[in-house]
Amino acid sequence: MATTMTPSRHDTPFSFSASTSHPYGPETSIADTLPSIDFNFADLRERMALFTSKFDDFIERGRKRVLEERNAFRLNVAELQESQRAQKRNLNALHTQAAAHDDTLEKEAEERAELQSSISELRREKDDAMARREELTGQIRGLQETIRQRREALSTSKRHLEAQARLNGPELRFWEHALGLRIEGVGRDDRVKFVFSCVDERDARREMGFVLDMGGKLYEIVEAGGLEDSEVEAVVERLNDGGELRGFLRDMRALFVQACRDR
């Protein structure tokens, strides 16, 4: 009878039983010579269980890794979105600051232009003021010189008038008492009123006079009550032609005396 060898776990499922001498003996049937089939289900189940365990562990690790990567991806996306929003806020803030800076620069440029214009205007005004000052200084010097000359002239005239007054005093008193003449003012420096008395033989207290205007180039009588214009003009014309005041007064008195006689 042939001896059958049990295959080990490393043998193939189909193992042949070998005879020690002859494979086919006289007592051996063909069925006995067929190889015995040992599927080794226990080992297969053990391998399948080990494979299933490893596969499940692989799947679990893969699932965890996928979940971790997905969570990390979501976290990264959230961080990137937050960073993007922060960058947008920073960018908007920078745009706002840039716009404010541009406005500030524009305002500063306008203020600088206004200041330069004001400075130029002030310089022109200063130059005009300096020129005006020089002009006024020259005018002041001229006025001071004119005042000095006028003071000297007034001083000279005052001395002359004082000397003339000393000379005219006796003559004026003579005219007033001997000729019946009185000189009065009429409120203006360039006009003098001459009043004659004792011109009417019928009324010794009657007075008649005239106002002489000496402000123009020529003498002019502006008031002469009771006299004809033609007679007065003739006397004034002789005075303007170079006649003396004494002769003019004598002629005017004669006209008043004649006018009183003709009445």
XYZ file of N, CA, C and O in Angstrom, residues 137-260:
496
model
N 8.649 160.733 0.786
C 9.816 161.317 1.445
C 10.321 162.525 0.660
O 10.659 163.572 1.239
N 10.358 162.362 -0.678
C 10.766 163.496 -1.509
C 9.795 164.660 -1.386
O 10.207 165.832 -1.298
N 8.472 164.329 -1.374
C 7.484 165.391 -1.219
C 7.614 166.073 0.138
O 7.482 167.304 0.250
N 7.875 165.247 1.182
C 8.030 165.831 2.520
C 9.238 166.764 2.555
O 9.182 167.866 3.136
N 10.338 166.298 1.945
C 11.517 167.172 1.904
C 11.206 168.457 1.148
O 11.614 169.554 1.556
N 10.449 168.304 0.023
C 10.074 169.504 -0.720
C 9.170 170.414 0.094
O 9.337 171.649 0.084
N 8.189 169.791 0.810
C 7.296 170.599 1.646
C 8.056 171.264 2.784
O 7.777 172.426 3.137
N 8.995 170.505 3.365
C 9.790 171.103 4.435
C 10.587 172.298 3.923
O 10.674 173.338 4.600
N 11.136 172.138 2.716
C 11.871 173.256 2.137
C 10.939 174.420 1.830
O 11.266 175.594 2.086
N 9.730 174.077 1.301
C 8.756 175.134 1.015
C 8.318 175.834 2.294
O 8.193 177.068 2.345
N 8.069 175.009 3.353
C 7.672 175.596 4.638
C 8.777 176.490 5.186
O 8.521 177.583 5.714
N 10.009 176.000 5.048
C 11.124 176.817 5.530
C 11.191 178.149 4.776
O 11.355 179.222 5.384
N 11.032 178.047 3.434
C 11.079 179.274 2.644
C 9.913 180.194 2.995
O 10.078 181.419 3.099
N 8.719 179.583 3.183
C 7.562 180.413 3.527
C 7.721 181.032 4.913
O 7.298 182.176 5.144
N 8.297 180.240 5.828
C 8.533 180.813 7.152
C 9.488 181.991 7.065
O 9.284 183.034 7.722
N 10.530 181.804 6.258
C 11.459 182.917 6.085
C 10.758 184.098 5.427
O 10.957 185.259 5.832
N 9.905 183.761 4.395
C 9.187 184.849 3.728
C 8.207 185.521 4.680
O 8.069 186.759 4.692
N 7.502 184.686 5.500
C 6.563 185.264 6.459
C 7.286 186.091 7.510
O 6.798 187.147 7.938
N 8.443 185.565 7.917
C 9.214 186.333 8.894
C 9.650 187.672 8.305
O 9.548 188.733 8.955
N 10.101 187.594 7.038
C 10.501 188.842 6.374
C 9.305 189.757 6.189
O 9.378 190.977 6.424
N 8.152 189.134 5.764
C 6.952 189.945 5.566
C 6.460 190.528 6.882
O 5.985 191.673 6.932
N 6.574 189.721 7.951
C 6.146 190.218 9.257
C 6.978 191.414 9.681
O 6.446 192.431 10.168
N 8.291 191.272 9.478
C 9.146 192.408 9.825
C 8.815 193.619 8.961
O 8.779 194.760 9.445
N 8.545 193.350 7.668
C 8.191 194.452 6.769
C 6.866 195.083 7.176
O 6.722 196.321 7.175
N 5.878 194.207 7.526
C 4.577 194.741 7.927
C 4.676 195.516 9.232
O 3.992 196.542 9.411
N 5.488 194.976 10.138
C 5.658 195.712 11.388
C 6.280 197.078 11.129
O 5.853 198.093 11.710
N 7.282 197.084 10.243
C 7.897 198.375 9.909
C 6.914 199.273 9.183
O 6.822 200.489 9.451
N 6.127 198.651 8.256
C 5.143 199.434 7.518
C 4.032 199.922 8.433
O 3.509 201.030 8.263
N 3.676 199.060 9.425
C 2.633 199.480 10.364
C 3.084 200.680 11.181
O 2.288 201.579 11.488
N 4.350 200.660 11.528
C 4.854 201.815 12.267
C 4.792 203.079 11.416
O 4.558 204.184 11.922
N 4.987 202.875 10.087
C 4.904 204.034 9.198
C 3.456 204.389 8.853
O 3.118 205.565 8.677
N 2.585 203.321 8.719
C 1.197 203.565 8.313
C 0.323 204.049 9.455
O -0.756 204.601 9.213
N 0.770 203.770 10.676
C -0.055 204.179 11.809
C -0.381 205.662 11.805
O -1.562 206.048 11.843
N 0.607 206.525 11.729
C 0.294 207.968 11.714
C -0.528 208.376 10.497
O -1.448 209.187 10.607
N -0.193 207.750 9.316
C -0.942 208.100 8.107
C -2.386 207.649 8.216
O -3.308 208.362 7.796
N -2.608 206.439 8.801
C -3.971 205.935 8.953
C -4.760 206.813 9.911
O -5.932 207.134 9.659
N -4.129 207.201 10.981
C -4.821 208.091 11.918
C -5.129 209.436 11.264
O -6.182 210.038 11.502
N -4.200 209.870 10.386
C -4.449 211.116 9.657
C -5.665 210.974 8.754
O -6.525 211.857 8.693
N -5.751 209.820 8.024
C -6.901 209.599 7.142
C -8.190 209.504 7.941
O -9.234 209.997 7.525
N -8.124 208.848 9.068
C -9.337 208.663 9.856
C -9.845 209.992 10.429
O -11.053 210.241 10.445
N -8.926 210.836 10.873
C -9.356 212.071 11.527
C -9.463 213.219 10.536
O -10.429 213.989 10.578
N -8.478 213.329 9.641
C -8.485 214.470 8.731
C -9.360 214.234 7.518
O -10.051 215.140 7.050
N -9.348 212.979 6.977
C -10.108 212.691 5.763
C -11.423 211.977 6.047
O -12.189 211.726 5.116
N -11.681 211.599 7.275
C -12.928 210.907 7.599
C -12.999 209.516 6.980
O -14.036 209.149 6.414
N -11.936 208.735 7.059
C -11.862 207.382 6.456
C -11.684 206.345 7.561
O -10.862 206.513 8.461
N -12.466 205.247 7.437
C -12.333 204.125 8.372
C -12.231 202.826 7.568
O -12.985 202.619 6.622
N -11.286 201.989 7.962
C -11.059 200.718 7.257
C -11.579 199.583 8.124
O -11.223 199.481 9.305
N -12.403 198.694 7.527
C -13.014 197.585 8.261
C -12.817 196.280 7.489
O -12.651 196.283 6.266
N -12.880 195.183 8.225
C -12.860 193.871 7.590
C -14.271 193.388 7.286
O -15.235 193.788 7.948
N -14.383 192.488 6.291
C -15.701 191.960 5.896
C -15.759 190.436 6.047
O -16.614 189.782 5.450
N -14.853 189.845 6.805
C -14.861 188.394 7.018
C -14.017 187.611 6.043
O -13.954 186.382 6.125
N -13.358 188.290 5.118
C -12.472 187.619 4.164
C -11.149 188.351 4.131
O -11.100 189.586 4.172
N -10.068 187.569 4.025
C -8.744 188.180 4.078
C -8.440 189.022 2.849
O -7.598 189.929 2.907
N -9.086 188.696 1.717
C -8.755 189.395 0.473
C -9.715 190.545 0.166
O -9.676 191.098 -0.929
N -10.582 190.904 1.118
C -11.514 192.015 0.900
C -11.449 192.989 2.080
O -11.361 192.562 3.232
N -11.513 194.258 1.741
C -11.447 195.328 2.749
C -12.550 196.348 2.443
O -12.797 196.680 1.277
N -13.169 196.837 3.509
C -14.220 197.846 3.351
C -13.690 199.213 3.800
O -13.135 199.341 4.896
N -13.867 200.176 2.921
C -13.472 201.557 3.221
C -14.756 202.365 3.444
O -15.634 202.393 2.573
N -14.826 203.025 4.591
C -16.020 203.805 4.963
C -15.605 205.277 5.123
O -14.683 205.591 5.902
N -16.302 206.151 4.369
C -16.028 207.589 4.442
C -17.122 208.265 5.269
O -18.300 207.911 5.168
N -16.713 209.244 6.052
C -17.657 210.085 6.803
C -17.497 211.537 6.347
O -16.508 211.884 5.683
N -18.478 212.351 6.713
C -18.452 213.781 6.338
C -18.431 213.969 4.826
O -17.685 214.804 4.277
N -19.201 213.127 4.116
C -19.278 213.255 2.663
C -20.536 214.021 2.243
O -20.622 214.496 1.098
N -21.489 214.153 3.160
C -22.743 214.839 2.846
C -22.765 216.143 3.631
O -22.726 216.139 4.870
N -22.801 217.272 2.905
C -22.796 218.577 3.563
C -24.062 218.795 4.365
O -24.055 219.545 5.341
N -25.134 218.100 4.003
C -26.392 218.278 4.700
C -26.509 217.369 5.915
O -27.334 217.590 6.785
N -25.702 216.286 5.950
C -25.753 215.353 7.092
C -24.328 214.897 7.385
O -23.773 214.024 6.698
N -23.706 215.514 8.397
C -22.301 215.221 8.694
C -22.112 213.813 9.252
O -21.010 213.248 9.177
N -23.184 213.208 9.806
C -23.043 211.868 10.388
C -23.256 210.758 9.366
O -23.071 209.586 9.672
N -23.631 211.117 8.187
C -23.874 210.098 7.160
C -22.551 209.496 6.685
O -21.582 210.214 6.454
N -22.544 208.163 6.527
C -21.343 207.441 6.078
C -21.658 206.689 4.790
O -22.750 206.139 4.624
N -20.674 206.640 3.908
C -20.793 205.901 2.653
C -19.459 205.185 2.408
O -18.394 205.711 2.754
N -19.545 203.995 1.821
C -18.306 203.239 1.633
C -18.403 202.236 0.493
O -19.422 202.098 -0.180
N -17.323 201.498 0.306
C -17.245 200.473 -0.743
C -16.345 199.336 -0.246
O -15.547 199.502 0.683
N -16.485 198.181 -0.914
C -15.683 196.989 -0.583
C -14.745 196.723 -1.748
O -15.185 196.582 -2.898
N -13.456 196.637 -1.443
C -12.431 196.416 -2.464
C -11.936 194.973 -2.367
O -11.491 194.526 -1.302
N -12.017 194.253 -3.501
C -11.534 192.859 -3.578
C -10.105 192.883 -4.106
O -9.855 193.310 -5.235
N -9.164 192.395 -3.289
C -7.749 192.389 -3.662
C -7.221 190.968 -3.866
O -6.009 190.746 -3.896
N -8.135 189.962 -4.007
C -7.701 188.572 -4.132
C -7.250 188.189 -5.523
O -6.498 187.228 -5.692
N -7.678 188.877 -6.560
C -7.304 188.529 -7.921
C -6.080 189.283 -8.396
O -5.397 189.985 -7.637
N -5.800 189.121 -9.687
C -4.667 189.840 -10.260
C -4.941 191.339 -10.329
O -4.013 192.153 -10.266
N -6.219 191.703 -10.482
C -6.619 193.103 -10.567
C -7.550 193.438 -9.419
O -8.286 192.581 -8.930
N -7.502 194.678 -9.009
C -8.422 195.136 -7.977
C -9.821 195.222 -8.558
O -10.021 195.505 -9.743
N -10.810 194.989 -7.668
C -12.196 195.036 -8.120
C -13.069 195.507 -6.964
O -12.897 195.065 -5.824
N -14.000 196.435 -7.274
C -14.944 196.925 -6.265
C -16.207 196.081 -6.380
O -16.846 196.040 -7.437
N -16.560 195.385 -5.296
C -17.724 194.500 -5.324
C -18.961 195.178 -4.738
O -20.089 194.755 -5.021
N -18.763 196.222 -3.932
C -19.896 196.971 -3.379
C -19.538 198.459 -3.381
O -18.463 198.838 -2.915
N -20.442 199.236 -3.910
C -20.256 200.708 -3.913
C -21.634 201.357 -3.993
O -22.119 201.709 -5.074
N -22.284 201.448 -2.854
C -23.653 201.951 -2.843
C -23.760 203.413 -3.244
O -23.016 204.263 -2.755
N -24.691 203.708 -4.181
C -24.956 205.080 -4.579
C -24.066 205.607 -5.670
O -24.174 206.797 -6.017
N -23.164 204.827 -6.255
C -22.258 205.301 -7.296
C -22.582 204.636 -8.617
O -23.055 203.501 -8.665
N -22.294 205.354 -9.708
C -22.485 204.811 -11.041
C -21.362 203.821 -11.363
O -20.198 204.041 -11.012
N -21.722 202.752 -12.050
C -20.727 201.709 -12.360
C -19.628 202.246 -13.263
O -18.446 201.899 -13.103
N -19.996 203.081 -14.207
C -18.991 203.591 -15.149
C -17.956 204.448 -14.431
O -16.755 204.378 -14.727
N -18.408 205.267 -13.467
C -17.477 206.107 -12.720
C -16.546 205.254 -11.863
O -15.339 205.501 -11.788
N -17.132 204.226 -11.224
C -16.319 203.341 -10.373
C -15.302 202.583 -11.209
O -14.128 202.455 -10.830
N -15.704 202.083 -12.364
C -14.794 201.324 -13.222
C -13.626 202.177 -13.686
O -12.493 201.702 -13.794
N -13.887 203.451 -13.948
C -12.806 204.342 -14.394
C -11.774 204.532 -13.289
O -10.555 204.511 -13.534
N -12.243 204.704 -12.045
C -11.314 204.890 -10.926
C -10.509 203.619 -10.682
O -9.286 203.656 -10.468
N -11.179 202.439 -10.730
C -10.484 201.166 -10.501
C -9.491 200.889 -11.615
O -8.396 200.347 -11.382
N -9.831 201.273 -12.827
C -8.916 201.050 -13.948
C -7.637 201.840 -13.761
O -6.542 201.339 -14.044
N -7.754 203.099 -13.277
C -6.550 203.885 -13.015
C -5.704 203.239 -11.922
O -4.472 203.225 -11.993
N -6.378 202.640 -10.904
C -5.634 201.964 -9.834
C -4.901 200.736 -10.374
O -3.729 200.497 -10.036
N -5.554 199.943 -11.228
C -4.919 198.747 -11.788
C -3.814 199.094 -12.777
O -2.912 198.282 -13.007
N -3.882 200.298 -13.358
C -2.841 200.705 -14.305
C -1.582 201.185 -13.607
O -0.621 201.582 -14.271
N -1.565 201.143 -12.296
C -0.347 201.534 -11.576
C -0.527 202.727 -10.688
O 0.463 203.281 -10.194
N -1.776 203.089 -10.477
C -2.011 204.234 -9.609
C -1.775 203.897 -8.148
O -1.743 202.740 -7.747
N -1.623 204.944 -7.336
C -1.396 204.753 -5.922
C -2.719 204.624 -5.188
O -3.760 205.120 -5.631
N -2.665 203.973 -4.056
C -3.868 203.779 -3.248
C -4.367 205.120 -2.703
O -5.581 205.325 -2.574
N -3.447 206.031 -2.425
C -3.855 207.331 -1.882
C -4.709 208.083 -2.886
O -5.777 208.622 -2.550
N -4.270 208.114 -4.133
C -5.051 208.793 -5.160
C -6.378 208.092 -5.413
O -7.402 208.739 -5.672
N -6.374 206.734 -5.349
C -7.615 205.966 -5.544
C -8.630 206.313 -4.469
O -9.817 206.547 -4.760
N -8.204 206.397 -3.197
C -9.126 206.731 -2.112
C -9.637 208.168 -2.252
O -10.810 208.454 -1.966
N -8.760 209.054 -2.684
C -9.183 210.443 -2.877
C -10.250 210.531 -3.953
O -11.266 211.234 -3.803
N -10.055 209.774 -5.063
C -11.041 209.798 -6.148
C -12.363 209.181 -5.709
O -13.448 209.676 -6.080
N -12.313 208.105 -4.934
C -13.543 207.468 -4.468
C -14.298 208.399 -3.520
O -15.533 208.501 -3.574
N -13.585 209.111 -2.652
C -14.249 210.061 -1.747
C -14.914 211.173 -2.549
O -16.049 211.592 -2.244
N -14.221 211.616 -3.583
C -14.793 212.674 -4.419
C -16.075 212.196 -5.089
O -17.049 212.959 -5.214
N -16.108 210.905 -5.531
C -17.328 210.367 -6.146
C -18.477 210.341 -5.144
O -19.630 210.661 -5.491
N -18.202 209.937 -3.894
C -19.263 209.906 -2.885
C -19.767 211.324 -2.572
O -20.978 211.549 -2.408
N -18.843 212.295 -2.481
C -19.246 213.685 -2.209
C -20.115 214.219 -3.333
O -21.162 214.850 -3.111
N -19.709 213.935 -4.589
C -20.479 214.399 -5.735
C -21.837 213.714 -5.789
O -22.849 214.351 -6.136
N -21.895 212.428 -5.423
C -23.177 211.725 -5.423
C -24.125 212.325 -4.407
O -25.341 212.442 -4.650
N -23.599 212.731 -3.241
C -24.462 213.349 -2.227
C -24.941 214.732 -2.684
O -26.076 215.135 -2.385
